Coordinates of N, CA and C in Angstrom, one line a residue:
M1 N -4.0 -6.9 49.8 CA -3.3 -6.0 50.6 C -3.0 -4.7 49.8
A2 N -3.9 -4.4 48.9 CA -3.7 -3.1 48.1 C -3.6 -2.0 49.1
N3 N -2.7 -1.0 48.8 CA -2.6 0.2 49.6 C -2.0 0.0 51.0
T4 N -1.5 -1.2 51.2 CA -0.8 -1.4 52.5 C 0.7 -1.0 52.3
K5 N 1.2 -0.3 53.3 CA 2.6 0.2 53.2 C 3.6 -1.0 53.1
L6 N 4.7 -0.7 52.3 CA 5.6 -1.8 52.0 C 6.2 -2.4 53.3
K7 N 6.5 -1.6 54.3 CA 7.0 -2.2 55.5 C 6.1 -3.2 56.1
E8 N 4.8 -2.9 56.1 CA 3.8 -3.8 56.7 C 3.7 -5.1 55.9
V9 N 3.8 -4.9 54.5 CA 3.8 -6.1 53.7 C 5.0 -7.0 54.0
Q10 N 6.2 -6.4 54.2 CA 7.4 -7.1 54.5 C 7.3 -7.8 55.9
D11 N 6.7 -7.2 56.8 CA 6.5 -7.8 58.1 C 5.6 -9.0 58.1
Q12 N 4.7 -9.1 57.1 CA 3.8 -10.2 57.0 C 4.3 -11.4 56.1
L13 N 5.5 -11.2 55.5 CA 6.1 -12.2 54.7 C 6.4 -13.5 55.5
P14 N 6.2 -14.7 54.9 CA 6.5 -15.9 55.6 C 8.0 -16.0 55.8
A15 N 8.4 -16.8 56.8 CA 9.9 -16.9 57.1 C 10.7 -17.4 56.0
T16 N 10.1 -18.3 55.2 CA 10.8 -18.8 54.0 C 11.2 -17.7 53.0
T17 N 10.2 -16.8 52.8 CA 10.5 -15.7 51.9 C 11.5 -14.8 52.4
S18 N 11.5 -14.6 53.7 CA 12.5 -13.7 54.3 C 13.9 -14.3 54.2
A19 N 14.0 -15.7 54.3 CA 15.3 -16.4 54.2 C 15.8 -16.2 52.7
F20 N 14.9 -16.4 51.8 CA 15.2 -16.3 50.4 C 15.8 -14.9 50.1
E21 N 15.1 -13.8 50.7 CA 15.6 -12.5 50.5 C 17.0 -12.2 51.1
D22 N 17.2 -12.8 52.3 CA 18.5 -12.7 52.9 C 19.6 -13.2 52.1
D23 N 19.3 -14.3 51.4 CA 20.4 -15.0 50.6 C 20.4 -14.5 49.1
S24 N 19.6 -13.6 48.8 CA 19.5 -13.2 47.4 C 20.8 -12.6 46.9
G25 N 21.3 -13.1 45.8 CA 22.5 -12.6 45.2 C 23.8 -13.3 45.7
E26 N 23.7 -14.1 46.8 CA 24.8 -14.7 47.4 C 25.3 -16.0 46.7
F27 N 24.4 -16.6 45.9 CA 24.7 -18.0 45.4 C 24.5 -18.0 43.9
K28 N 25.1 -17.1 43.2 CA 24.9 -17.1 41.7 C 25.9 -18.0 41.1
E29 N 26.8 -18.6 41.8 CA 27.8 -19.6 41.3 C 28.6 -19.0 40.2
N30 N 28.6 -19.6 39.0 CA 29.4 -19.2 37.9 C 28.6 -18.5 36.8
M31 N 27.4 -18.1 37.1 CA 26.6 -17.4 36.2 C 27.1 -16.1 35.7
R32 N 27.3 -16.0 34.4 CA 27.8 -14.7 33.8 C 26.7 -14.1 33.0
A33 N 26.9 -12.8 32.7 CA 26.0 -12.1 31.8 C 25.8 -12.8 30.5
E34 N 26.9 -13.3 29.9 CA 26.8 -13.9 28.6 C 26.2 -15.3 28.6
D35 N 25.9 -15.9 29.9 CA 25.3 -17.2 30.0 C 23.7 -17.0 30.1
Q36 N 23.3 -15.8 30.0 CA 21.8 -15.5 30.1 C 21.4 -14.8 28.8
K37 N 20.1 -14.8 28.5 CA 19.6 -14.2 27.3 C 18.4 -13.4 27.6
I38 N 18.5 -12.1 27.5 CA 17.3 -11.3 27.7 C 16.5 -11.3 26.5
P39 N 15.2 -11.5 26.7 CA 14.3 -11.6 25.5 C 14.1 -10.3 24.7
F40 N 13.9 -10.4 23.4 CA 13.4 -9.3 22.6 C 11.9 -9.4 22.4
L41 N 11.3 -8.3 22.4 CA 9.9 -8.2 22.0 C 9.9 -7.8 20.5
K42 N 9.3 -8.7 19.6 CA 9.4 -8.4 18.2 C 8.0 -8.4 17.6
I43 N 7.8 -7.6 16.6 CA 6.6 -7.6 15.8 C 6.7 -8.7 14.7
S44 N 5.8 -9.6 14.6 CA 5.9 -10.7 13.7 C 5.7 -10.3 12.3
N45 N 6.5 -10.8 11.4 CA 6.4 -10.5 9.9 C 5.5 -11.5 9.2
D46 N 5.3 -12.7 9.9 CA 4.6 -13.8 9.3 C 3.6 -14.5 10.2
N47 N 2.7 -15.3 9.7 CA 1.8 -16.1 10.5 C 2.6 -17.4 11.0
D48 N 2.3 -17.8 12.2 CA 2.9 -19.0 12.7 C 1.8 -19.8 13.5
E49 N 1.3 -20.8 12.8 CA 0.1 -21.5 13.4 C 0.6 -22.3 14.6
N50 N 1.8 -22.7 14.7 CA 2.3 -23.5 15.8 C 2.3 -22.6 17.1
L51 N 2.6 -21.4 17.0 CA 2.7 -20.5 18.1 C 1.4 -19.6 18.2
G52 N 0.5 -19.8 17.3 CA -0.7 -18.9 17.3 C -0.5 -17.5 17.0
I53 N 0.6 -17.2 16.2 CA 0.9 -15.9 15.8 C 0.3 -15.5 14.5
I54 N -0.3 -14.3 14.4 CA -0.8 -13.7 13.2 C 0.1 -12.5 12.9
K55 N 0.4 -12.3 11.6 CA 1.2 -11.2 11.2 C 0.8 -9.9 11.9
G56 N 1.7 -9.2 12.6 CA 1.4 -8.0 13.4 C 1.4 -8.2 14.8
D57 N 1.2 -9.5 15.3 CA 1.3 -9.8 16.7 C 2.7 -9.6 17.2
V58 N 2.8 -9.4 18.5 CA 4.1 -9.2 19.2 C 4.4 -10.5 19.9
F59 N 5.7 -11.0 19.8 CA 6.1 -12.2 20.5 C 7.4 -12.0 21.2
N60 N 7.6 -12.8 22.3 CA 8.8 -12.8 23.0 C 9.7 -13.9 22.4
N61 N 10.9 -13.6 22.0 CA 11.7 -14.6 21.2 C 12.4 -15.6 22.1
V62 N 12.2 -15.5 23.4 CA 12.7 -16.5 24.3 C 11.6 -17.4 24.9
T63 N 10.6 -16.8 25.4 CA 9.5 -17.5 26.1 C 8.4 -17.9 25.1
N64 N 8.4 -17.3 23.9 CA 7.4 -17.5 22.9 C 6.0 -17.0 23.3
A65 N 6.0 -16.2 24.3 CA 4.7 -15.5 24.7 C 4.3 -14.7 23.5
V66 N 3.0 -14.7 23.3 CA 2.4 -13.9 22.2 C 1.4 -12.9 22.7
Y67 N 1.6 -11.6 22.2 CA 0.7 -10.5 22.6 C -0.1 -10.1 21.3
K68 N -1.4 -10.2 21.3 CA -2.2 -10.0 20.1 C -2.1 -8.5 19.7
K69 N -2.1 -8.3 18.4 CA -1.9 -6.9 17.9 C -3.1 -6.0 18.2
D70 N -4.2 -6.5 18.6 CA -5.4 -5.6 18.9 C -5.4 -5.2 20.3
K71 N -4.5 -5.6 21.1 CA -4.5 -5.3 22.6 C -3.2 -4.6 22.9
P72 N -3.2 -3.3 23.3 CA -2.0 -2.5 23.6 C -1.2 -3.2 24.7
L73 N 0.1 -3.1 24.7 CA 0.9 -3.6 25.7 C 1.2 -2.5 26.7
K74 N 1.2 -2.8 28.0 CA 1.6 -1.9 29.1 C 3.1 -2.1 29.3
I75 N 3.9 -1.0 29.1 CA 5.3 -1.1 29.1 C 5.9 -0.1 30.1
V76 N 6.9 -0.5 30.9 CA 7.6 0.5 31.7 C 9.0 0.6 31.2
P77 N 9.4 1.6 30.5 CA 10.7 1.8 30.0 C 11.7 1.9 31.2
V78 N 12.9 1.3 31.0 CA 13.8 1.2 32.1 C 15.2 1.9 31.7
Y79 N 15.6 1.6 30.5 CA 17.0 2.1 30.1 C 17.0 2.2 28.6
F80 N 17.7 3.3 28.2 CA 17.8 3.5 26.7 C 19.3 3.4 26.3
E81 N 19.5 2.7 25.2 CA 20.9 2.6 24.7 C 20.9 2.5 23.2
P82 N 21.6 3.4 22.5 CA 21.8 3.2 21.1 C 22.9 2.2 20.7
A83 N 22.8 1.6 19.6 CA 23.8 0.6 19.2 C 24.0 0.7 17.7
W84 N 25.2 0.6 17.2 CA 25.6 0.5 15.8 C 26.1 -0.9 15.5
I85 N 25.3 -1.7 14.8 CA 25.5 -3.1 14.7 C 26.0 -3.5 13.3
E86 N 27.1 -4.2 13.3 CA 27.7 -4.6 12.0 C 27.2 -6.0 11.7
W87 N 26.6 -6.1 10.5 CA 26.1 -7.4 10.0 C 26.8 -7.8 8.7
P88 N 26.8 -9.1 8.5 CA 27.4 -9.6 7.2 C 26.6 -9.2 6.0
E89 N 27.2 -9.2 4.9 CA 26.5 -8.8 3.6 C 25.3 -9.6 3.4
E90 N 25.4 -10.9 3.5 CA 24.2 -11.8 3.2 C 23.5 -12.1 4.5
R91 N 22.2 -11.8 4.5 CA 21.3 -12.1 5.7 C 21.4 -13.6 6.0
N92 N 21.3 -13.8 7.3 CA 21.2 -15.2 7.9 C 22.5 -16.0 7.6
K93 N 23.6 -15.3 7.2 CA 24.8 -16.0 7.0 C 25.4 -16.5 8.3
S94 N 25.2 -15.7 9.3 CA 25.6 -16.0 10.7 C 24.5 -15.7 11.7
G95 N 24.5 -16.3 12.8 CA 23.4 -16.1 13.8 C 23.5 -14.8 14.5
G96 N 24.7 -14.2 14.6 CA 24.9 -13.0 15.4 C 25.6 -11.9 14.6
P97 N 25.7 -10.8 15.2 CA 26.4 -9.7 14.5 C 27.9 -9.8 14.5
I98 N 28.6 -9.1 13.6 CA 30.1 -9.2 13.6 C 30.6 -8.3 14.7
N99 N 30.1 -7.1 14.8 CA 30.5 -6.2 15.9 C 29.3 -5.4 16.4
I100 N 29.4 -4.9 17.6 CA 28.4 -3.9 18.1 C 29.2 -2.7 18.6
F101 N 28.9 -1.6 18.1 CA 29.6 -0.3 18.5 C 28.6 0.5 19.4
K102 N 29.2 1.1 20.4 CA 28.4 1.8 21.4 C 28.3 3.3 21.0
S103 N 29.1 3.8 20.1 CA 29.0 5.2 19.7 C 29.3 5.3 18.2
E104 N 28.8 6.3 17.6 CA 29.0 6.5 16.1 C 30.5 6.7 15.8
K105 N 31.2 7.4 16.7 CA 32.6 7.7 16.4 C 33.5 6.4 16.4
D106 N 33.0 5.3 17.0 CA 33.7 4.1 17.0 C 33.5 3.3 15.7
C107 N 32.5 3.7 14.9 CA 32.1 2.9 13.7 C 33.1 3.2 12.6
P108 N 33.3 2.2 11.7 CA 34.1 2.4 10.5 C 33.3 3.3 9.6
K109 N 34.0 3.9 8.6 CA 33.3 4.8 7.6 C 32.4 3.9 6.7
T110 N 31.2 4.5 6.4 CA 30.3 3.8 5.6 C 29.8 4.7 4.5
E111 N 29.2 4.0 3.5 CA 28.5 4.7 2.4 C 27.2 4.0 2.0
R112 N 26.2 4.8 1.7 CA 24.9 4.2 1.4 C 24.9 3.6 0.0
N113 N 24.5 2.3 -0.1 CA 24.4 1.6 -1.4 C 23.0 1.7 -2.0
S114 N 22.8 1.0 -3.1 CA 21.5 1.1 -3.8 C 20.4 0.4 -3.1
Q115 N 20.7 -0.4 -2.1 CA 19.7 -1.0 -1.3 C 19.4 -0.2 0.0
N116 N 20.0 1.0 0.1 CA 19.8 1.9 1.2 C 20.5 1.3 2.5
K117 N 21.5 0.5 2.3 CA 22.3 0.0 3.4 C 23.6 0.8 3.6
D118 N 24.0 1.0 4.8 CA 25.2 1.7 5.1 C 26.4 0.7 5.1
V119 N 27.0 0.5 4.0 CA 28.1 -0.5 3.8 C 29.4 0.1 4.2
I120 N 30.2 -0.7 4.8 CA 31.5 -0.3 5.3 C 32.4 -0.1 4.1
V121 N 33.0 1.1 4.0 CA 33.9 1.5 2.9 C 35.2 0.6 2.9
G122 N 35.5 0.0 1.8 CA 36.7 -0.8 1.7 C 36.6 -2.1 2.4
G123 N 35.4 -2.5 2.8 CA 35.2 -3.8 3.5 C 34.7 -4.9 2.6
N124 N 34.2 -5.9 3.2 CA 33.8 -7.1 2.4 C 32.2 -7.2 2.2
G125 N 31.6 -6.0 2.2 CA 30.2 -6.0 2.0 C 29.4 -5.9 3.3
N126 N 30.1 -6.0 4.5 CA 29.4 -5.8 5.7 C 28.8 -4.4 5.9
Y127 N 27.7 -4.3 6.6 CA 27.0 -3.0 6.7 C 26.7 -2.7 8.2
I128 N 26.5 -1.4 8.5 CA 26.2 -1.0 9.8 C 24.7 -0.6 9.9
E129 N 24.0 -1.1 10.9 CA 22.6 -0.9 11.2 C 22.5 -0.2 12.5
Y130 N 21.8 1.0 12.5 CA 21.6 1.8 13.7 C 20.4 1.4 14.4
N131 N 20.5 1.1 15.7 CA 19.4 0.6 16.5 C 19.2 1.5 17.8
H132 N 18.0 1.7 18.2 CA 17.6 2.2 19.5 C 17.1 1.0 20.3
Q133 N 17.8 0.8 21.4 CA 17.4 -0.4 22.3 C 16.8 0.2 23.5
H134 N 15.5 -0.3 23.8 CA 14.8 0.1 24.9 C 14.6 -1.1 25.9
Y135 N 15.4 -1.1 26.9 CA 15.2 -2.1 28.0 C 14.0 -1.8 28.7
C136 N 13.1 -2.7 29.0 CA 11.8 -2.4 29.6 C 11.3 -3.5 30.4
L137 N 10.2 -3.2 31.1 CA 9.4 -4.2 31.8 C 8.1 -4.3 31.1
V138 N 7.7 -5.5 30.7 CA 6.4 -5.8 30.1 C 5.4 -6.2 31.2
L139 N 4.3 -5.5 31.3 CA 3.4 -5.9 32.4 C 2.3 -6.9 31.8
D140 N 2.2 -8.0 32.6 CA 1.2 -9.0 32.1 C -0.2 -8.4 32.0
P141 N -0.9 -8.7 31.0 CA -2.2 -8.1 30.8 C -3.2 -8.4 31.9
E142 N -3.0 -9.6 32.5 CA -4.0 -10.0 33.5 C -3.5 -9.7 34.9
T143 N -2.3 -9.9 35.2 CA -1.8 -9.8 36.6 C -1.0 -8.5 36.9
M144 N -0.5 -7.9 35.8 CA 0.4 -6.7 35.9 C 1.7 -7.0 36.4
Q145 N 2.1 -8.3 36.5 CA 3.4 -8.7 36.9 C 4.4 -8.4 35.8
P146 N 5.6 -7.9 36.2 CA 6.6 -7.4 35.2 C 7.5 -8.5 34.8
S147 N 7.9 -8.5 33.5 CA 9.0 -9.3 33.0 C 9.9 -8.5 32.1
S148 N 11.2 -8.7 32.1 CA 12.1 -7.9 31.4 C 12.2 -8.3 30.0
A149 N 12.5 -7.3 29.1 CA 12.7 -7.5 27.7 C 13.3 -6.3 27.1
I150 N 13.7 -6.5 25.8 CA 14.2 -5.4 25.0 C 13.3 -5.1 23.8
I151 N 13.0 -3.9 23.5 CA 12.4 -3.5 22.3 C 13.4 -2.8 21.5
A152 N 13.8 -3.3 20.3 CA 14.8 -2.7 19.5 C 14.1 -2.0 18.3
M153 N 14.4 -0.8 18.1 CA 13.8 0.0 17.0 C 14.8 0.5 16.0
K154 N 14.5 0.4 14.8 CA 15.5 0.8 13.7 C 14.6 1.3 12.5
S155 N 15.3 1.7 11.5 CA 14.7 2.1 10.3 C 13.5 3.1 10.5
T156 N 12.3 2.8 10.0 CA 11.2 3.7 10.2 C 10.7 3.8 11.6
Q157 N 11.1 2.9 12.5 CA 10.7 3.0 13.9 C 11.6 3.9 14.8
L158 N 12.6 4.4 14.2 CA 13.5 5.3 15.0 C 12.7 6.6 15.4
K159 N 11.8 7.0 14.5 CA 11.0 8.2 14.9 C 10.1 7.9 16.1
K160 N 9.6 6.7 16.2 CA 8.8 6.3 17.4 C 9.7 6.3 18.6
S161 N 10.9 5.8 18.5 CA 11.8 5.8 19.6 C 12.1 7.2 20.1
R162 N 12.4 8.1 19.2 CA 12.7 9.4 19.5 C 11.5 10.1 20.2
A163 N 10.3 9.8 19.7 CA 9.1 10.3 20.4 C 8.9 9.8 21.8
L164 N 9.3 8.5 22.0 CA 9.2 7.9 23.4 C 10.2 8.6 24.3
N165 N 11.5 8.8 23.8 CA 12.5 9.5 24.6 C 12.1 10.9 24.9
T166 N 11.4 11.6 24.0 CA 10.9 13.0 24.2 C 9.8 13.0 25.3
M167 N 8.9 12.0 25.3 CA 7.9 11.9 26.3 C 8.5 11.7 27.7
V168 N 9.6 10.8 27.7 CA 10.2 10.5 29.0 C 10.9 11.8 29.5
M169 N 11.6 12.5 28.7 CA 12.3 13.7 29.2 C 11.3 14.9 29.4
S170 N 10.1 14.8 29.0 CA 9.1 15.9 29.1 C 8.3 15.8 30.5
Q171 N 8.5 14.6 31.2 CA 7.7 14.5 32.4 C 8.4 15.3 33.5
V172 N 7.7 16.1 34.2 CA 8.2 17.0 35.2 C 7.3 16.9 36.5
L173 N 7.9 16.7 37.6 CA 7.2 16.7 38.9 C 7.8 17.8 39.8
I174 N 7.0 18.2 40.8 CA 7.5 19.2 41.7 C 7.9 18.6 43.0
G175 N 9.1 18.6 43.4 CA 9.6 18.1 44.6 C 9.9 19.1 45.7
S176 N 10.6 18.7 46.7 CA 11.0 19.6 47.8 C 12.0 20.6 47.4
K177 N 12.7 20.3 46.3 CA 13.7 21.2 45.8 C 13.3 21.9 44.5
G178 N 12.0 21.7 44.1 CA 11.6 22.3 42.9 C 11.3 21.3 41.8
P179 N 11.2 21.7 40.6 CA 10.9 20.8 39.5 C 12.0 19.8 39.2
F180 N 11.6 18.6 38.8 CA 12.6 17.6 38.5 C 12.0 16.6 37.5
N181 N 12.9 16.0 36.7 CA 12.5 14.9 35.8 C 12.7 13.6 36.4
P182 N 11.5 12.9 36.6 CA 11.6 11.6 37.3 C 12.2 10.5 36.5
P183 N 12.6 9.4 37.0 CA 13.2 8.3 36.3 C 12.2 7.8 35.2
R184 N 12.8 7.3 34.1 CA 11.9 6.9 33.0 C 11.0 5.7 33.4
F185 N 11.4 5.0 34.4 CA 10.6 3.8 34.9 C 9.6 4.2 36.0
A186 N 9.3 5.5 36.1 CA 8.2 6.0 37.0 C 6.9 6.0 36.3
Y187 N 6.9 5.7 35.0 CA 5.6 5.8 34.2 C 5.4 4.5 33.4
I188 N 4.1 4.3 33.1 CA 3.6 3.2 32.2 C 3.3 3.8 30.9
Y189 N 3.7 3.1 29.8 CA 3.3 3.6 28.5 C 2.5 2.5 27.7
N190 N 1.7 3.0 26.8 CA 0.9 2.1 26.0 C 1.7 1.9 24.6
F191 N 1.9 0.6 24.3 CA 2.6 0.3 23.0 C 1.5 -0.4 22.2
K192 N 1.1 0.3 21.1 CA 0.1 -0.3 20.2 C 0.7 -0.7 18.9
I193 N 0.1 -1.7 18.2 CA 0.6 -2.1 16.9 C -0.3 -1.4 15.9
V194 N 0.3 -0.8 14.9 CA -0.5 -0.1 13.9 C 0.1 -0.5 12.5
P195 N -0.8 -0.6 11.5 CA -0.3 -0.8 10.1 C 0.4 0.4 9.5
E196 N 1.4 0.2 8.8 CA 2.2 1.3 8.2 C 2.6 0.9 6.7
E197 N 2.9 1.9 5.9 CA 3.4 1.6 4.6 C 4.2 2.8 4.0
N198 N 5.0 2.5 3.1 CA 5.7 3.5 2.3 C 6.0 2.9 0.9
D199 N 6.9 3.5 0.2 CA 7.2 3.1 -1.2 C 7.8 1.7 -1.2
F200 N 8.3 1.2 -0.1 CA 9.0 -0.1 0.0 C 8.1 -1.2 0.3
G201 N 6.9 -0.9 0.8 CA 5.9 -2.0 1.2 C 5.1 -1.6 2.4
K202 N 4.4 -2.7 2.9 CA 3.5 -2.5 4.0 C 4.1 -3.4 5.2
W203 N 3.8 -2.9 6.4 CA 4.3 -3.6 7.6 C 3.5 -3.1 8.8
H204 N 3.9 -3.6 10.0 CA 3.3 -3.1 11.2 C 4.4 -2.5 12.1
G205 N 4.0 -1.4 12.8 CA 4.9 -0.7 13.6 C 4.3 -0.3 14.9
W206 N 5.1 0.4 15.7 CA 4.7 0.8 17.1 C 3.9 2.2 17.0
S207 N 3.0 2.3 17.9 CA 2.4 3.6 18.3 C 2.4 3.7 19.8
I208 N 3.1 4.7 20.3 CA 3.4 4.8 21.7 C 2.8 6.0 22.3
S209 N 2.1 5.8 23.5 CA 1.5 7.0 24.2 C 1.7 6.8 25.7
L210 N 1.7 7.9 26.4 CA 1.8 7.8 27.9 C 0.5 7.3 28.5
D211 N 0.6 6.4 29.4 CA -0.6 5.9 30.1 C -0.7 6.7 31.4
R212 N 0.2 6.4 32.3 CA 0.1 7.1 33.6 C 1.3 6.8 34.5
M213 N 1.4 7.6 35.5 CA 2.5 7.4 36.5 C 2.2 6.2 37.4
L214 N 3.2 5.5 37.8 CA 3.0 4.4 38.7 C 2.5 4.9 40.0
N215 N 1.6 4.1 40.6 CA 0.9 4.5 41.9 C 1.7 3.9 43.0
M216 N 2.5 4.7 43.7 CA 3.4 4.2 44.7 C 2.7 3.9 46.0
E217 N 1.3 4.1 46.0 CA 0.5 3.7 47.2 C 0.0 2.3 47.0
D218 N 0.2 1.7 45.8 CA -0.2 0.4 45.5 C 1.0 -0.6 45.6
D219 N 0.8 -1.6 46.4 CA 2.0 -2.6 46.6 C 2.6 -3.1 45.3
N220 N 1.7 -3.6 44.4 CA 2.2 -4.2 43.2 C 3.0 -3.2 42.4
E221 N 2.5 -2.0 42.3 CA 3.2 -1.0 41.4 C 4.4 -0.5 42.1
M222 N 4.4 -0.5 43.4 CA 5.7 -0.2 44.1 C 6.7 -1.2 43.8
N223 N 6.3 -2.5 43.8 CA 7.2 -3.6 43.4 C 7.7 -3.5 42.0
I224 N 6.8 -3.0 41.1 CA 7.2 -2.8 39.7 C 8.3 -1.8 39.6
Y225 N 8.2 -0.7 40.4 CA 9.2 0.3 40.4 C 10.5 -0.2 41.0
A226 N 10.4 -1.0 42.0 CA 11.6 -1.6 42.6 C 12.3 -2.5 41.7
T227 N 11.5 -3.3 40.9 CA 12.1 -4.3 40.0 C 12.8 -3.5 38.8
A228 N 12.1 -2.4 38.4 CA 12.7 -1.6 37.3 C 14.0 -1.0 37.7
K229 N 14.1 -0.5 39.0 CA 15.3 0.1 39.5 C 16.4 -0.9 39.6
M230 N 16.1 -2.1 40.0 CA 17.1 -3.2 40.1 C 17.6 -3.6 38.7
F231 N 16.7 -3.7 37.8 CA 17.0 -4.0 36.4 C 17.9 -3.0 35.8
R232 N 17.6 -1.7 36.0 CA 18.4 -0.6 35.5 C 19.8 -0.7 36.1
T233 N 19.9 -1.0 37.4 CA 21.2 -1.1 38.0 C 22.1 -2.2 37.4
A234 N 21.4 -3.3 37.1 CA 22.1 -4.5 36.5 C 22.6 -4.1 35.1
I235 N 21.8 -3.4 34.3 CA 22.2 -3.0 33.0 C 23.4 -2.1 33.0
A236 N 23.3 -1.1 33.9 CA 24.4 -0.1 34.0 C 25.7 -0.8 34.5
A237 N 25.6 -1.8 35.3 CA 26.8 -2.5 35.8 C 27.4 -3.5 34.8
G238 N 26.7 -3.7 33.6 CA 27.2 -4.6 32.6 C 26.8 -6.1 32.9
D239 N 25.8 -6.3 33.8 CA 25.3 -7.6 34.1 C 24.2 -8.2 33.2
V240 N 23.9 -7.4 32.2 CA 22.9 -7.8 31.2 C 23.5 -7.9 29.9
E241 N 23.5 -9.1 29.3 CA 24.1 -9.4 28.0 C 23.0 -9.4 26.9
V242 N 23.2 -8.6 25.8 CA 22.2 -8.6 24.7 C 22.7 -9.5 23.6
K243 N 21.9 -10.4 23.2 CA 22.3 -11.3 22.1 C 21.4 -11.0 20.9
H244 N 22.0 -10.3 19.9 CA 21.2 -9.9 18.7 C 21.2 -11.1 17.8
E245 N 20.1 -11.2 17.1 CA 19.9 -12.2 16.0 C 19.5 -11.5 14.7
Q246 N 20.0 -12.1 13.6 CA 19.5 -11.5 12.3 C 18.1 -11.9 12.1
E247 N 17.4 -11.0 11.4 CA 16.0 -11.3 11.0 C 16.0 -11.5 9.5
H248 N 14.8 -12.0 9.1 CA 14.6 -12.2 7.7 C 14.7 -10.9 6.9
E249 N 15.1 -10.9 5.7 CA 15.3 -9.7 4.9 C 14.0 -8.8 4.9
Q250 N 12.9 -9.4 4.9 CA 11.6 -8.7 4.9 C 11.2 -8.4 6.3
E251 N 11.7 -7.2 6.7 CA 11.6 -6.8 8.1 C 10.2 -6.1 8.4
A252 N 10.0 -5.9 9.7 CA 8.8 -5.3 10.2 C 8.9 -3.8 10.0
E253 N 10.0 -3.3 9.6 CA 10.2 -1.8 9.5 C 10.0 -1.3 8.1
G254 N 9.5 -2.2 7.2 CA 9.2 -1.7 5.8 C 10.4 -1.5 4.9
G255 N 11.3 -2.5 5.0 CA 12.5 -2.4 4.1 C 13.6 -1.6 4.8
E256 N 14.4 -1.0 3.9 CA 15.6 -0.3 4.4 C 15.5 1.2 4.3
D257 N 14.4 1.7 4.6 CA 14.2 3.2 4.5 C 14.6 3.8 5.8
H258 N 15.9 3.9 6.1 CA 16.3 4.4 7.4 C 16.5 5.9 7.3
D259 N 16.5 6.5 8.5 CA 17.1 7.8 8.7 C 18.2 7.6 9.7
I260 N 19.3 7.0 9.2 CA 20.4 6.5 10.0 C 21.4 7.6 10.3
F261 N 21.9 7.5 11.5 CA 23.0 8.4 12.1 C 22.4 9.9 12.3

């Protein structure tokens, strides 16, 4: 049914699907945002034979889906959010962060130590890590069906994040009222894995480029846009809970070489 108008598609839906749609959102019972876990897409630091992961592959930390490093991911960015995350001094001491701050002004004062960590002044060794969080839809390589995830960027990957945000804000279309900047989820981007290195070591990072605008004459891509819009609304309403987890000290960002704050 490619290129069929959405209304025509809806008219052809079976009665059961229509009933499901009518009741959508009515029976969530006691489900809260904190009772769900949105996946993170992470670049693997190690090989994992059990999951078929090779260093540099991308994996979903909830579903364990693996995306091979030699095949670019098709990503629809949905929502951007910076976060200042307080971690304990010793890695893996706890499963989650001590605090998550939504703005720099809310953070305690820090100073850079010899390990290039921004340690809280007068604290117990806890440090603040600056993150760019990109809520997105990952498009299945075979079916183009979307699934939600977060790509968190920090340290050396912050410049990739800023480049993505610049691309998003640079898109301009001409509408009935003149030029306008379309929603960030109006476009598909290519996320490739590339080898990187600096004085701290070698790792794999992101390389991001614009693919194309969603085709709103295509039923599947129209549904991708609708899904992204719904996801964005849920995030803005606070219905999406992010559960951060500490990673091993040897990170995919090449150590602690940040350009933080």
